[in-house]
Short mmCIF file of N, CA and C in Angstrom, two decimals:
data_model
loop_
_atom_site.label_atom_id
_atom_site.label_comp_id
_atom_site.label_asym_id
_atom_site.label_seq_id
_atom_site.Cartn_x
_atom_site.Cartn_y
_atom_site.Cartn_z
N PRO A 14 7.19 9.06 -16.81
CA PRO A 14 7.92 9.29 -15.51
C PRO A 14 8.21 7.99 -14.79
N GLU A 15 9.41 8.16 -13.86
CA GLU A 15 9.88 6.83 -13.00
C GLU A 15 10.70 7.76 -12.14
N ALA A 16 10.29 7.01 -10.76
CA ALA A 16 11.02 7.25 -9.48
C ALA A 16 11.30 6.12 -8.66
N VAL A 17 12.51 6.43 -7.88
CA VAL A 17 13.08 5.45 -7.19
C VAL A 17 13.04 5.75 -5.66
N LEU A 18 12.34 5.38 -4.81
CA LEU A 18 12.64 5.66 -3.28
C LEU A 18 13.44 4.41 -2.59
N ASP A 19 14.52 4.84 -2.09
CA ASP A 19 15.32 3.89 -1.42
C ASP A 19 15.44 4.35 0.18
N ARG A 20 15.18 3.54 1.11
CA ARG A 20 15.63 4.07 2.62
C ARG A 20 14.93 5.49 3.15
N VAL A 21 13.74 5.75 2.43
CA VAL A 21 13.18 6.97 2.73
C VAL A 21 11.96 6.79 3.82
N GLU A 22 11.99 7.62 4.73
CA GLU A 22 10.68 7.49 5.70
C GLU A 22 9.72 8.66 5.20
N ILE A 23 8.40 8.44 4.99
CA ILE A 23 7.61 9.04 4.26
C ILE A 23 6.29 9.30 5.30
N THR A 24 5.58 10.70 5.57
CA THR A 24 4.61 10.56 6.31
C THR A 24 3.76 11.94 5.53
N SER A 25 2.76 12.13 5.74
CA SER A 25 1.91 13.29 5.57
C SER A 25 0.62 13.61 6.36
N ALA A 26 0.66 14.76 6.88
CA ALA A 26 -0.59 15.13 7.72
C ALA A 26 -1.68 15.84 6.77
N SER A 27 -1.53 16.09 5.65
CA SER A 27 -2.16 16.97 4.65
C SER A 27 -2.98 15.82 3.40
N GLY A 28 -2.53 14.48 3.14
CA GLY A 28 -2.84 13.69 2.67
C GLY A 28 -2.55 12.27 2.42
N ARG A 29 -2.16 12.02 1.14
CA ARG A 29 -1.60 10.60 0.74
C ARG A 29 0.14 10.87 0.73
N GLY A 30 0.70 9.80 1.05
CA GLY A 30 2.12 9.76 1.07
C GLY A 30 2.77 9.65 -0.24
N VAL A 31 2.61 8.61 -0.85
CA VAL A 31 3.16 8.31 -2.46
C VAL A 31 1.94 8.31 -3.40
N VAL A 32 2.13 8.82 -4.34
CA VAL A 32 1.07 9.21 -5.58
C VAL A 32 1.66 8.59 -6.78
N ASN A 33 1.28 7.60 -7.29
CA ASN A 33 1.81 7.05 -8.71
C ASN A 33 0.68 7.04 -9.79
N ILE A 34 0.51 8.14 -10.82
CA ILE A 34 -0.64 8.02 -11.79
C ILE A 34 -0.16 8.08 -13.13
N ASP A 35 -1.15 8.22 -14.00
CA ASP A 35 -0.78 8.66 -15.43
C ASP A 35 0.47 7.74 -16.09
N GLY A 36 0.45 6.51 -15.64
CA GLY A 36 1.37 5.74 -16.53
C GLY A 36 2.67 5.81 -15.92
N GLY A 37 2.79 6.31 -14.79
CA GLY A 37 3.90 6.43 -13.95
C GLY A 37 4.72 5.08 -13.34
N HIS A 38 5.97 5.11 -12.94
CA HIS A 38 6.52 3.79 -12.73
C HIS A 38 7.31 4.28 -11.17
N VAL A 39 6.90 3.83 -10.07
CA VAL A 39 7.78 4.09 -8.64
C VAL A 39 8.19 2.70 -8.38
N ASP A 40 9.37 2.71 -7.85
CA ASP A 40 10.10 1.58 -7.23
C ASP A 40 10.26 2.23 -5.69
N ILE A 41 9.81 1.52 -4.99
CA ILE A 41 9.79 1.75 -3.49
C ILE A 41 10.28 0.54 -2.71
N ARG A 42 11.65 0.60 -2.20
CA ARG A 42 12.14 -0.06 -1.54
C ARG A 42 12.99 0.39 -0.18
N ASN A 43 12.86 -0.68 0.91
CA ASN A 43 13.31 -0.28 2.08
C ASN A 43 12.87 1.01 2.70
N CYS A 44 11.65 1.41 2.30
CA CYS A 44 11.04 2.55 2.89
C CYS A 44 10.06 2.33 4.27
N TYR A 45 9.84 3.42 4.99
CA TYR A 45 8.88 3.46 5.89
C TYR A 45 7.79 4.46 5.58
N VAL A 46 6.72 4.21 5.10
CA VAL A 46 5.32 4.88 4.86
C VAL A 46 4.36 4.85 5.76
N HIS A 47 4.27 5.99 6.58
CA HIS A 47 3.44 5.88 7.84
C HIS A 47 2.78 7.08 8.21
N ASP A 48 1.65 7.03 9.07
CA ASP A 48 0.80 8.18 9.76
C ASP A 48 0.53 9.16 8.74
N CYS A 49 0.04 8.57 7.26
CA CYS A 49 -0.32 9.83 6.05
C CYS A 49 -1.73 9.78 6.59
N ALA A 50 -2.50 11.09 6.55
CA ALA A 50 -3.83 11.40 6.78
C ALA A 50 -4.67 10.72 5.91
N ALA A 51 -4.14 10.28 4.77
CA ALA A 51 -5.12 9.47 3.60
C ALA A 51 -4.28 8.27 3.65
N THR A 52 -4.37 7.67 2.26
CA THR A 52 -3.60 6.47 1.94
C THR A 52 -2.06 6.37 1.90
N GLY A 53 -1.36 5.74 2.05
CA GLY A 53 -0.02 5.51 2.22
C GLY A 53 0.57 5.53 0.91
N ILE A 54 0.11 4.72 0.13
CA ILE A 54 0.64 4.63 -1.35
C ILE A 54 -0.67 4.35 -2.13
N TYR A 55 -0.80 5.36 -3.31
CA TYR A 55 -1.84 5.32 -4.02
C TYR A 55 -1.42 5.10 -5.49
N VAL A 56 -1.84 3.97 -6.26
CA VAL A 56 -1.58 3.73 -7.62
C VAL A 56 -2.62 3.99 -8.45
N GLY A 57 -2.72 4.74 -9.47
CA GLY A 57 -4.00 4.94 -10.25
C GLY A 57 -3.62 5.37 -11.78
N GLY A 58 -4.25 4.89 -12.61
CA GLY A 58 -4.42 5.15 -14.15
C GLY A 58 -3.93 4.24 -14.88
N PRO A 59 -4.58 4.02 -15.96
CA PRO A 59 -3.85 2.73 -16.76
C PRO A 59 -2.26 2.86 -16.98
N GLY A 60 -1.61 1.92 -17.14
CA GLY A 60 0.12 1.82 -17.35
C GLY A 60 0.57 2.18 -15.96
N SER A 61 0.07 2.72 -15.07
CA SER A 61 0.87 2.89 -13.70
C SER A 61 1.17 1.69 -13.34
N ARG A 62 2.76 1.65 -12.84
CA ARG A 62 3.32 0.67 -12.15
C ARG A 62 4.17 0.80 -11.04
N ALA A 63 4.00 -0.06 -9.79
CA ALA A 63 4.37 -0.03 -8.59
C ALA A 63 5.19 -1.10 -8.19
N THR A 64 6.51 -1.09 -7.71
CA THR A 64 7.21 -2.15 -7.54
C THR A 64 7.60 -1.80 -5.98
N ILE A 65 7.31 -2.35 -5.07
CA ILE A 65 7.34 -2.17 -3.47
C ILE A 65 7.74 -3.38 -2.59
N SER A 66 9.10 -3.15 -2.15
CA SER A 66 9.73 -4.36 -1.53
C SER A 66 10.35 -4.04 -0.11
N ARG A 67 10.36 -4.97 0.84
CA ARG A 67 10.88 -4.72 2.00
C ARG A 67 10.42 -3.21 2.49
N THR A 68 9.19 -2.82 2.58
CA THR A 68 8.71 -1.60 3.04
C THR A 68 7.71 -1.81 4.01
N ASP A 69 7.79 -0.95 5.01
CA ASP A 69 6.68 -0.78 6.03
C ASP A 69 5.74 0.24 5.66
N VAL A 70 4.24 -0.35 5.55
CA VAL A 70 3.13 0.83 5.36
C VAL A 70 2.24 0.71 6.36
N VAL A 71 2.15 1.45 7.32
CA VAL A 71 1.56 1.48 8.95
C VAL A 71 0.82 2.53 9.18
N ARG A 72 -0.21 2.32 9.85
CA ARG A 72 -0.98 3.44 10.44
C ARG A 72 -1.46 4.65 9.70
N ASN A 73 -1.79 4.29 8.58
CA ASN A 73 -2.25 5.24 7.26
C ASN A 73 -3.73 5.36 7.74
N GLY A 74 -4.35 6.60 6.83
CA GLY A 74 -5.64 6.61 6.62
C GLY A 74 -6.49 7.11 8.16
N ASN A 75 -5.91 7.72 9.11
CA ASN A 75 -6.46 8.17 10.10
C ASN A 75 -7.08 9.69 10.28
N GLY A 76 -6.86 10.20 8.84
CA GLY A 76 -7.52 11.47 8.85
C GLY A 76 -6.91 12.66 9.70
N ASN A 77 -7.52 13.91 9.17
CA ASN A 77 -7.05 14.96 10.15
C ASN A 77 -7.96 16.09 10.30
N THR A 78 -7.65 16.84 11.00
CA THR A 78 -8.72 18.08 11.39
C THR A 78 -8.22 19.33 11.08
N GLN A 79 -6.79 19.18 11.05
CA GLN A 79 -5.98 20.59 11.27
C GLN A 79 -5.81 21.19 9.85
N HIS A 80 -6.16 20.73 8.67
CA HIS A 80 -5.85 21.34 7.38
C HIS A 80 -7.23 21.80 7.10
N ARG A 81 -7.28 22.64 5.92
CA ARG A 81 -8.19 23.67 5.29
C ARG A 81 -9.29 22.68 5.37
N ARG A 82 -9.80 21.69 4.54
CA ARG A 82 -10.92 21.06 4.36
C ARG A 82 -10.92 19.84 5.28
N GLY A 83 -9.78 19.34 5.69
CA GLY A 83 -9.80 18.28 6.69
C GLY A 83 -10.08 16.82 5.60
N ILE A 84 -9.49 15.83 6.34
CA ILE A 84 -9.51 14.56 5.69
C ILE A 84 -10.39 13.63 6.30
N ALA A 85 -11.22 12.89 6.24
CA ALA A 85 -12.05 11.97 6.94
C ALA A 85 -11.35 10.95 7.06
N ARG A 86 -11.50 10.03 8.29
CA ARG A 86 -10.67 8.69 8.62
C ARG A 86 -11.20 7.77 7.70
N GLY A 87 -10.32 6.78 7.43
CA GLY A 87 -10.80 5.70 6.56
C GLY A 87 -10.18 5.54 5.29
N HIS A 88 -8.77 5.27 5.34
CA HIS A 88 -8.06 5.02 3.90
C HIS A 88 -7.09 3.71 4.25
N SER A 89 -6.75 3.13 3.06
CA SER A 89 -6.30 1.96 3.03
C SER A 89 -4.53 2.16 3.17
N GLY A 90 -3.92 1.33 3.44
CA GLY A 90 -2.28 1.25 3.17
C GLY A 90 -1.81 1.66 2.10
N ILE A 91 -2.27 0.84 1.21
CA ILE A 91 -2.03 0.84 -0.42
C ILE A 91 -3.43 0.75 -1.29
N TYR A 92 -3.54 1.62 -2.11
CA TYR A 92 -4.80 1.55 -2.74
C TYR A 92 -4.28 1.62 -4.32
N LEU A 93 -4.76 0.41 -4.88
CA LEU A 93 -4.27 0.19 -6.53
C LEU A 93 -5.63 0.29 -7.19
N GLU A 94 -5.98 1.73 -7.71
CA GLU A 94 -7.14 1.90 -8.53
C GLU A 94 -7.05 1.42 -9.92
N GLN A 95 -5.92 1.42 -10.41
CA GLN A 95 -5.71 1.05 -11.73
C GLN A 95 -4.37 0.66 -11.80
N GLY A 96 -3.66 -0.18 -12.66
CA GLY A 96 -2.09 -0.28 -12.77
C GLY A 96 -2.09 -1.61 -12.36
N HIS A 97 -0.57 -1.89 -12.16
CA HIS A 97 -0.07 -3.07 -11.65
C HIS A 97 0.89 -2.80 -10.56
N ALA A 98 0.80 -3.34 -9.43
CA ALA A 98 1.55 -3.13 -8.15
C ALA A 98 2.18 -4.65 -7.89
N SER A 99 3.33 -4.62 -7.67
CA SER A 99 4.18 -6.09 -7.40
C SER A 99 4.83 -5.56 -5.89
N ILE A 100 4.05 -6.21 -4.89
CA ILE A 100 4.55 -6.47 -3.58
C ILE A 100 5.26 -7.48 -2.86
N LEU A 101 6.44 -7.09 -2.46
CA LEU A 101 7.30 -8.29 -2.16
C LEU A 101 7.95 -8.19 -0.82
N ASP A 102 7.62 -8.98 0.14
CA ASP A 102 8.39 -8.88 1.74
C ASP A 102 7.98 -7.24 2.24
N CYS A 103 7.03 -7.26 2.41
CA CYS A 103 6.56 -6.02 2.97
C CYS A 103 5.45 -6.18 4.32
N ASN A 104 5.64 -5.17 5.15
CA ASN A 104 4.47 -5.11 6.42
C ASN A 104 3.44 -4.08 6.24
N ILE A 105 2.32 -4.49 5.97
CA ILE A 105 1.21 -3.57 5.68
C ILE A 105 0.38 -3.90 6.61
N SER A 106 0.38 -2.93 7.81
CA SER A 106 -0.32 -3.27 9.17
C SER A 106 -0.97 -2.06 9.84
N GLN A 107 -1.78 -2.06 10.57
CA GLN A 107 -2.79 -0.93 11.51
C GLN A 107 -3.21 0.12 10.53
N ASN A 108 -3.57 0.21 9.30
CA ASN A 108 -4.00 1.17 8.38
C ASN A 108 -5.84 1.29 8.78
N SER A 109 -6.10 2.12 8.99
CA SER A 109 -7.40 2.63 9.33
C SER A 109 -8.70 1.99 8.43
N LEU A 110 -8.31 1.47 7.13
CA LEU A 110 -9.65 0.72 6.40
C LEU A 110 -8.96 -0.58 6.03
N THR A 111 -8.34 -0.76 4.77
CA THR A 111 -7.75 -1.92 4.58
C THR A 111 -6.29 -1.82 4.38
N GLY A 112 -5.50 -3.23 4.19
CA GLY A 112 -4.31 -3.13 4.10
C GLY A 112 -4.00 -2.76 2.81
N ILE A 113 -4.52 -3.48 1.77
CA ILE A 113 -4.51 -3.19 0.49
C ILE A 113 -6.04 -3.51 -0.27
N SER A 114 -6.01 -2.32 -0.75
CA SER A 114 -7.29 -2.36 -2.01
C SER A 114 -6.94 -2.50 -3.30
N ALA A 115 -7.41 -3.48 -4.04
CA ALA A 115 -7.32 -3.19 -5.51
C ALA A 115 -8.50 -3.26 -6.17
N VAL A 116 -9.02 -2.31 -6.84
CA VAL A 116 -10.51 -2.13 -6.78
C VAL A 116 -10.81 -2.40 -8.42
N SER A 117 -10.18 -1.90 -9.54
CA SER A 117 -10.63 -2.14 -10.91
C SER A 117 -10.75 -3.54 -11.16
N ALA A 118 -11.74 -4.00 -11.58
CA ALA A 118 -12.40 -5.03 -12.16
C ALA A 118 -11.57 -5.71 -13.46
N GLU A 119 -10.97 -4.48 -14.14
CA GLU A 119 -10.60 -4.76 -15.48
C GLU A 119 -8.87 -4.55 -15.51
N ASN A 120 -8.53 -3.22 -14.70
CA ASN A 120 -7.26 -3.00 -14.58
C ASN A 120 -6.85 -2.61 -13.30
N ALA A 121 -6.71 -3.68 -12.34
CA ALA A 121 -5.93 -3.56 -11.10
C ALA A 121 -5.44 -4.91 -10.61
N VAL A 122 -3.88 -4.86 -11.29
CA VAL A 122 -3.34 -6.39 -11.17
C VAL A 122 -2.19 -6.07 -10.01
N LEU A 123 -2.65 -7.08 -9.24
CA LEU A 123 -1.60 -7.10 -7.86
C LEU A 123 -0.81 -8.48 -7.71
N ASP A 124 0.28 -8.27 -7.59
CA ASP A 124 1.27 -9.60 -7.30
C ASP A 124 1.92 -9.18 -5.98
N LEU A 125 1.19 -10.04 -4.81
CA LEU A 125 1.63 -10.18 -3.48
C LEU A 125 2.41 -11.21 -2.97
N GLU A 126 3.37 -11.11 -2.56
CA GLU A 126 4.06 -12.24 -2.09
C GLU A 126 5.21 -11.94 -0.63
N GLU A 127 5.06 -13.13 0.24
CA GLU A 127 5.83 -12.95 1.30
C GLU A 127 5.66 -11.74 2.26
N SER A 128 4.48 -11.11 2.61
CA SER A 128 4.40 -10.10 3.17
C SER A 128 3.33 -10.24 4.33
N ASP A 129 3.36 -9.71 5.32
CA ASP A 129 2.36 -9.25 6.42
C ASP A 129 1.19 -8.22 6.19
N LEU A 130 -0.05 -8.60 6.26
CA LEU A 130 -1.24 -7.89 6.22
C LEU A 130 -1.94 -8.20 7.41
N VAL A 131 -1.58 -7.30 8.63
CA VAL A 131 -2.07 -7.73 9.91
C VAL A 131 -2.59 -6.46 10.61
N SER A 132 -3.73 -6.60 11.29
CA SER A 132 -4.32 -5.61 12.34
C SER A 132 -5.07 -4.10 11.28
N ASN A 133 -5.35 -4.31 10.07
CA ASN A 133 -5.70 -3.29 9.53
C ASN A 133 -7.36 -3.26 9.91
N GLY A 134 -8.07 -1.99 9.48
CA GLY A 134 -9.26 -1.80 9.99
C GLY A 134 -10.44 -2.67 9.48
N THR A 135 -10.63 -2.99 8.30
CA THR A 135 -11.73 -3.85 7.75
C THR A 135 -11.25 -5.31 7.25
N TYR A 136 -10.73 -5.21 6.12
CA TYR A 136 -10.18 -6.24 5.32
C TYR A 136 -8.54 -5.91 5.26
N GLN A 137 -8.03 -7.19 5.22
CA GLN A 137 -6.45 -7.08 5.05
C GLN A 137 -6.37 -6.87 3.58
N LEU A 138 -6.91 -7.50 3.00
CA LEU A 138 -6.76 -7.39 1.29
C LEU A 138 -8.06 -7.59 0.64
N GLU A 139 -8.55 -6.52 -0.10
CA GLU A 139 -9.75 -6.27 -0.90
C GLU A 139 -9.25 -6.60 -2.35
N MET A 140 -9.72 -7.37 -3.01
CA MET A 140 -9.49 -8.03 -4.44
C MET A 140 -10.70 -7.53 -5.37
N PRO A 141 -10.61 -7.30 -6.43
CA PRO A 141 -11.56 -7.48 -7.29
C PRO A 141 -12.22 -8.70 -7.54
N ALA A 142 -13.80 -8.84 -7.75
CA ALA A 142 -14.22 -10.08 -7.61
C ALA A 142 -13.77 -11.24 -8.45
N ILE A 143 -13.85 -12.71 -7.82
CA ILE A 143 -13.37 -13.76 -8.61
C ILE A 143 -14.09 -14.05 -9.84
N GLY A 144 -13.10 -14.32 -10.94
CA GLY A 144 -13.52 -13.98 -12.50
C GLY A 144 -13.31 -12.89 -13.35
N THR A 145 -12.95 -11.89 -12.44
CA THR A 145 -12.78 -10.65 -13.21
C THR A 145 -11.44 -10.52 -13.95
N LEU A 146 -11.06 -9.97 -15.00
CA LEU A 146 -9.80 -10.06 -15.61
C LEU A 146 -8.82 -9.63 -14.54
N ALA A 147 -8.80 -9.01 -13.81
CA ALA A 147 -7.85 -8.24 -12.93
C ALA A 147 -7.63 -9.31 -11.76
N HIS A 148 -8.42 -9.94 -11.22
CA HIS A 148 -8.25 -11.11 -10.55
C HIS A 148 -7.84 -12.23 -11.14
N ARG A 149 -7.96 -12.60 -12.35
CA ARG A 149 -7.41 -13.70 -12.88
C ARG A 149 -5.90 -13.37 -13.28
N ASN A 150 -5.63 -12.15 -13.32
CA ASN A 150 -4.25 -12.07 -13.58
C ASN A 150 -3.41 -11.51 -12.30
N SER A 151 -3.86 -11.53 -11.18
CA SER A 151 -3.02 -11.09 -9.87
C SER A 151 -2.87 -12.59 -9.37
N THR A 152 -1.93 -12.35 -8.37
CA THR A 152 -1.18 -13.53 -7.60
C THR A 152 -0.90 -13.26 -6.23
N THR A 153 -1.29 -14.01 -5.31
CA THR A 153 -0.67 -13.89 -3.95
C THR A 153 -0.18 -15.12 -3.71
N VAL A 154 1.11 -15.02 -3.06
CA VAL A 154 1.93 -16.34 -2.67
C VAL A 154 2.69 -16.16 -1.29
N ASN A 155 2.42 -16.91 -0.42
CA ASN A 155 2.80 -17.06 0.88
C ASN A 155 2.73 -15.91 1.78
N ASN A 156 1.68 -15.33 2.07
CA ASN A 156 1.48 -14.06 2.54
C ASN A 156 0.86 -14.53 3.96
N ASN A 157 0.98 -13.57 5.23
CA ASN A 157 0.32 -13.59 6.45
C ASN A 157 -0.78 -12.47 6.42
N LEU A 158 -1.96 -13.07 6.50
CA LEU A 158 -3.00 -12.07 6.75
C LEU A 158 -3.72 -12.34 8.05
N ALA A 159 -3.63 -11.48 8.81
CA ALA A 159 -4.41 -11.40 9.98
C ALA A 159 -5.11 -10.64 10.43
N SER A 160 -6.10 -10.66 11.21
CA SER A 160 -6.99 -9.40 11.85
C SER A 160 -6.49 -8.95 13.00
N VAL A 161 -5.89 -9.72 13.76
CA VAL A 161 -5.16 -9.20 14.82
C VAL A 161 -3.70 -9.44 15.11
N GLY A 162 -2.79 -8.92 15.62
CA GLY A 162 -1.34 -9.53 15.89
C GLY A 162 -0.32 -8.40 15.50
N MET A 163 0.54 -8.51 15.51
CA MET A 163 1.89 -8.17 15.22
C MET A 163 2.48 -8.32 13.97
N ALA A 164 3.02 -7.38 12.90
CA ALA A 164 3.83 -7.94 11.73
C ALA A 164 5.17 -7.56 12.06
N ARG A 165 5.81 -8.00 11.01
CA ARG A 165 7.52 -7.92 11.44
C ARG A 165 7.85 -6.90 10.60
N SER A 166 8.44 -6.12 11.13
CA SER A 166 9.24 -4.77 10.33
C SER A 166 10.24 -5.16 9.21
N ARG A 167 10.05 -4.59 8.23
CA ARG A 167 10.73 -4.93 7.10
C ARG A 167 11.91 -3.87 6.60
N SER A 168 11.47 -2.48 6.83
CA SER A 168 12.74 -1.64 6.09
C SER A 168 13.74 -1.20 6.82
N GLY A 169 13.91 -1.56 8.09
CA GLY A 169 15.01 -1.18 9.12
C GLY A 169 14.91 0.22 9.56
N LEU A 170 13.76 0.94 9.23
CA LEU A 170 13.64 2.21 9.60
C LEU A 170 12.74 2.32 10.74
N VAL A 171 12.04 1.43 10.95
CA VAL A 171 10.96 1.47 12.08
C VAL A 171 11.66 1.47 13.41
N GLN A 172 11.25 2.31 14.20
CA GLN A 172 11.66 2.45 15.64
C GLN A 172 10.69 1.68 16.60
N GLU A 173 11.25 0.75 16.98
CA GLU A 173 9.90 -0.30 17.93
C GLU A 173 9.79 0.57 19.24
#
């Protein structure tokens, strides 16, 4: 399955904003993914691919108490469990846990370029350990990672 999201505002009071699993491919461009109770964008499952460009992923993972079971605070802007994510010219900021978490040592490949990861809760970027297959296959080029500050909006949809 393949999906293209272009110039879409996405928010969720009940969980994740975008979920891409089971070998699917999602192309997210010029979007505003914000204020999701859990992770803003989730990529999981072998063969899953996400291409994310000129997108703002902000203020996700703050949880909720209004829904049936509730969602605890502490989620990432982008969570790459397995698969391949290419992220170009994005603003990933003010998320409650990490900006981006790539977790599988074998199968979480991340290409990150020209993006701002700013003012996220714990780490701006969480990667598999150095020396793992996923780390060797991942690239990061010309990004701004800062624990404090303001990031530049990319989508054109963010109301300042």
